[in-house]
Structure formats: structure tokens, C-alpha cells
Amino acid sequence: MAGLISPVDLTDAYLETADRHPDRDLIFARMTPARARSEAIAAHDRARAGLRRGLLDGVAISWKDNIDSAGTATEAGSALLARS
């Protein structure tokens, strides 16, 4: 771990930027900040232990709404699958 930036700090910066964006609700179907922070903390701990999963371990990403993810509704932009 080079330690130049913490995965937690990076994730928080992405979440804050996304949350402030005027088109946030058009860009993101939903936000999962608790999950993002939890995964960032795990990536940080792996890096400190020398157990990184790869070069992008700890880099925040967003998932397209057509990718199944445990615990999160997958709607694929469809009104038929929209949450009620």
C-alpha cells in the first residue's frame, strides 16, 4: 500500500460529489453509502495487511442497474421492475 489516499477517503469524496450533483436522481437509481463505506474499510484493512486483491482494490465504482447485487433491487431502468 503506497498510502497516498485511503479507500475510505476516496469513497467519501465520491459519495459527497454524487450526493451534491444536481442530476443525482437521474444518474443514480439508488445510493448505498453504508455498503460503500464498509467495502472501503475492508479494502483499507486488506491494503494495510498486504493482501490487496488487485490494483483497483479500494477504488470506488458504481454498478449499472442491470447488474444483480445482493440486498439491492435490480430494476434495469424498467417501469415493470420499479420499486414500489
PDB file of C-alpha atoms in Angstrom:
ATOM      1  CA  MET A   1       0.000   0.000   0.000  1.00  0.00           C
ATOM      2  CA  ALA A   2       1.509   3.296  -1.067  1.00  0.00           C
ATOM      3  CA  GLY A   3      -0.767   5.137   1.355  1.00  0.00           C
ATOM      4  CA  LEU A   4      -1.258   8.141  -0.892  1.00  0.00           C
ATOM      5  CA  ILE A   5      -5.031   8.048  -0.464  1.00  0.00           C
ATOM      6  CA  SER A   6      -7.265   5.977   1.742  1.00  0.00           C
ATOM      7  CA  PRO A   7     -10.046   3.966   0.078  1.00  0.00           C
ATOM      8  CA  VAL A   8     -12.354   5.381   2.760  1.00  0.00           C
ATOM      9  CA  ASP A   9     -11.420   8.992   1.915  1.00  0.00           C
ATOM     10  CA  LEU A  10     -11.817   8.271  -1.791  1.00  0.00           C
ATOM     11  CA  THR A  11     -15.228   6.673  -1.276  1.00  0.00           C
ATOM     12  CA  ASP A  12     -16.409   9.544   0.931  1.00  0.00           C
ATOM     13  CA  ALA A  13     -15.305  12.054  -1.723  1.00  0.00           C
ATOM     14  CA  TYR A  14     -17.206  10.171  -4.445  1.00  0.00           C
ATOM     15  CA  LEU A  15     -20.318   9.871  -2.270  1.00  0.00           C
ATOM     16  CA  GLU A  16     -20.282  13.577  -1.372  1.00  0.00           C
ATOM     17  CA  THR A  17     -19.797  14.599  -5.001  1.00  0.00           C
ATOM     18  CA  ALA A  18     -22.566  12.299  -6.215  1.00  0.00           C
ATOM     19  CA  ASP A  19     -24.932  13.454  -3.488  1.00  0.00           C
ATOM     20  CA  ARG A  20     -24.417  17.135  -4.399  1.00  0.00           C
ATOM     21  CA  HIS A  21     -24.834  16.634  -8.149  1.00  0.00           C
ATOM     22  CA  PRO A  22     -27.987  18.424  -9.376  1.00  0.00           C
ATOM     23  CA  ASP A  23     -28.930  15.438 -11.566  1.00  0.00           C
ATOM     24  CA  ARG A  24     -28.203  12.824  -8.918  1.00  0.00           C
ATOM     25  CA  ASP A  25     -31.635  11.205  -9.162  1.00  0.00           C
ATOM     26  CA  LEU A  26     -31.313  10.945 -12.940  1.00  0.00           C
ATOM     27  CA  ILE A  27     -27.822   9.480 -12.762  1.00  0.00           C
ATOM     28  CA  PHE A  28     -28.165   7.007  -9.875  1.00  0.00           C
ATOM     29  CA  ALA A  29     -31.135   4.707  -9.294  1.00  0.00           C
ATOM     30  CA  ARG A  30     -30.073   4.436  -5.650  1.00  0.00           C
ATOM     31  CA  MET A  31     -27.090   5.102  -3.438  1.00  0.00           C
ATOM     32  CA  THR A  32     -25.696   2.600  -0.925  1.00  0.00           C
ATOM     33  CA  PRO A  33     -23.312   4.710   1.174  1.00  0.00           C
ATOM     34  CA  ALA A  34     -23.169   2.337   4.166  1.00  0.00           C
ATOM     35  CA  ARG A  35     -22.201  -0.553   1.916  1.00  0.00           C
ATOM     36  CA  ALA A  36     -19.686   1.578   0.026  1.00  0.00           C
ATOM     37  CA  ARG A  37     -18.008   2.708   3.246  1.00  0.00           C
ATOM     38  CA  SER A  38     -17.970  -0.838   4.629  1.00  0.00           C
ATOM     39  CA  GLU A  39     -16.286  -2.142   1.494  1.00  0.00           C
ATOM     40  CA  ALA A  40     -13.824   0.773   1.528  1.00  0.00           C
ATOM     41  CA  ILE A  41     -12.869  -0.005   5.129  1.00  0.00           C
ATOM     42  CA  ALA A  42     -12.336  -3.661   4.192  1.00  0.00           C
ATOM     43  CA  ALA A  43     -10.137  -2.625   1.231  1.00  0.00           C
ATOM     44  CA  HIS A  44      -8.135  -0.327   3.504  1.00  0.00           C
ATOM     45  CA  ASP A  45      -7.607  -3.147   6.014  1.00  0.00           C
ATOM     46  CA  ARG A  46      -6.523  -5.542   3.244  1.00  0.00           C
ATOM     47  CA  ALA A  47      -4.040  -2.986   1.916  1.00  0.00           C
ATOM     48  CA  ARG A  48      -2.534  -2.433   5.377  1.00  0.00           C
ATOM     49  CA  ALA A  49      -2.151  -6.202   5.755  1.00  0.00           C
ATOM     50  CA  GLY A  50      -0.523  -6.533   2.321  1.00  0.00           C
ATOM     51  CA  LEU A  51      -3.466  -8.570   0.999  1.00  0.00           C
ATOM     52  CA  ARG A  52      -4.822  -6.335  -1.761  1.00  0.00           C
ATOM     53  CA  ARG A  53      -6.991  -8.179  -4.288  1.00  0.00           C
ATOM     54  CA  GLY A  54      -5.561  -6.258  -7.206  1.00  0.00           C
ATOM     55  CA  LEU A  55      -4.545  -2.835  -8.443  1.00  0.00           C
ATOM     56  CA  LEU A  56      -8.096  -1.464  -8.248  1.00  0.00           C
ATOM     57  CA  ASP A  57      -8.922  -2.836  -4.793  1.00  0.00           C
ATOM     58  CA  GLY A  58     -10.361   0.110  -2.877  1.00  0.00           C
ATOM     59  CA  VAL A  59     -11.303   2.206  -5.905  1.00  0.00           C
ATOM     60  CA  ALA A  60     -14.951   3.287  -5.696  1.00  0.00           C
ATOM     61  CA  ILE A  61     -17.221   2.244  -8.570  1.00  0.00           C
ATOM     62  CA  SER A  62     -20.873   2.479  -9.460  1.00  0.00           C
ATOM     63  CA  TRP A  63     -22.859  -0.503 -10.713  1.00  0.00           C
ATOM     64  CA  LYS A  64     -25.280  -0.245 -13.576  1.00  0.00           C
ATOM     65  CA  ASP A  65     -28.860  -1.017 -12.544  1.00  0.00           C
ATOM     66  CA  ASN A  66     -28.945  -4.203 -14.649  1.00  0.00           C
ATOM     67  CA  ILE A  67     -26.301  -5.969 -12.530  1.00  0.00           C
ATOM     68  CA  ASP A  68     -27.700  -8.146  -9.730  1.00  0.00           C
ATOM     69  CA  SER A  69     -26.279  -7.262  -6.344  1.00  0.00           C
ATOM     70  CA  ALA A  70     -27.311  -8.984  -3.120  1.00  0.00           C
ATOM     71  CA  GLY A  71     -29.559  -6.827  -0.979  1.00  0.00           C
ATOM     72  CA  THR A  72     -30.239  -4.214  -3.684  1.00  0.00           C
ATOM     73  CA  ALA A  73     -33.196  -4.159  -6.086  1.00  0.00           C
ATOM     74  CA  THR A  74     -32.300  -4.608  -9.757  1.00  0.00           C
ATOM     75  CA  GLU A  75     -34.698  -2.645 -11.937  1.00  0.00           C
ATOM     76  CA  ALA A  76     -32.723  -2.276 -15.187  1.00  0.00           C
ATOM     77  CA  GLY A  77     -34.400   1.087 -15.761  1.00  0.00           C
ATOM     78  CA  SER A  78     -37.734  -0.649 -16.328  1.00  0.00           C
ATOM     79  CA  ALA A  79     -41.060   0.616 -15.005  1.00  0.00           C
ATOM     80  CA  LEU A  80     -42.123  -3.036 -14.744  1.00  0.00           C
ATOM     81  CA  LEU A  81     -39.325  -3.716 -12.265  1.00  0.00           C
ATOM     82  CA  ALA A  82     -39.501  -0.376 -10.446  1.00  0.00           C
ATOM     83  CA  ARG A  83     -39.640  -0.463  -6.671  1.00  0.00           C
ATOM     84  CA  SER A  84     -42.991   0.428  -5.194  1.00  0.00           C
TER      85      SER A  84
END
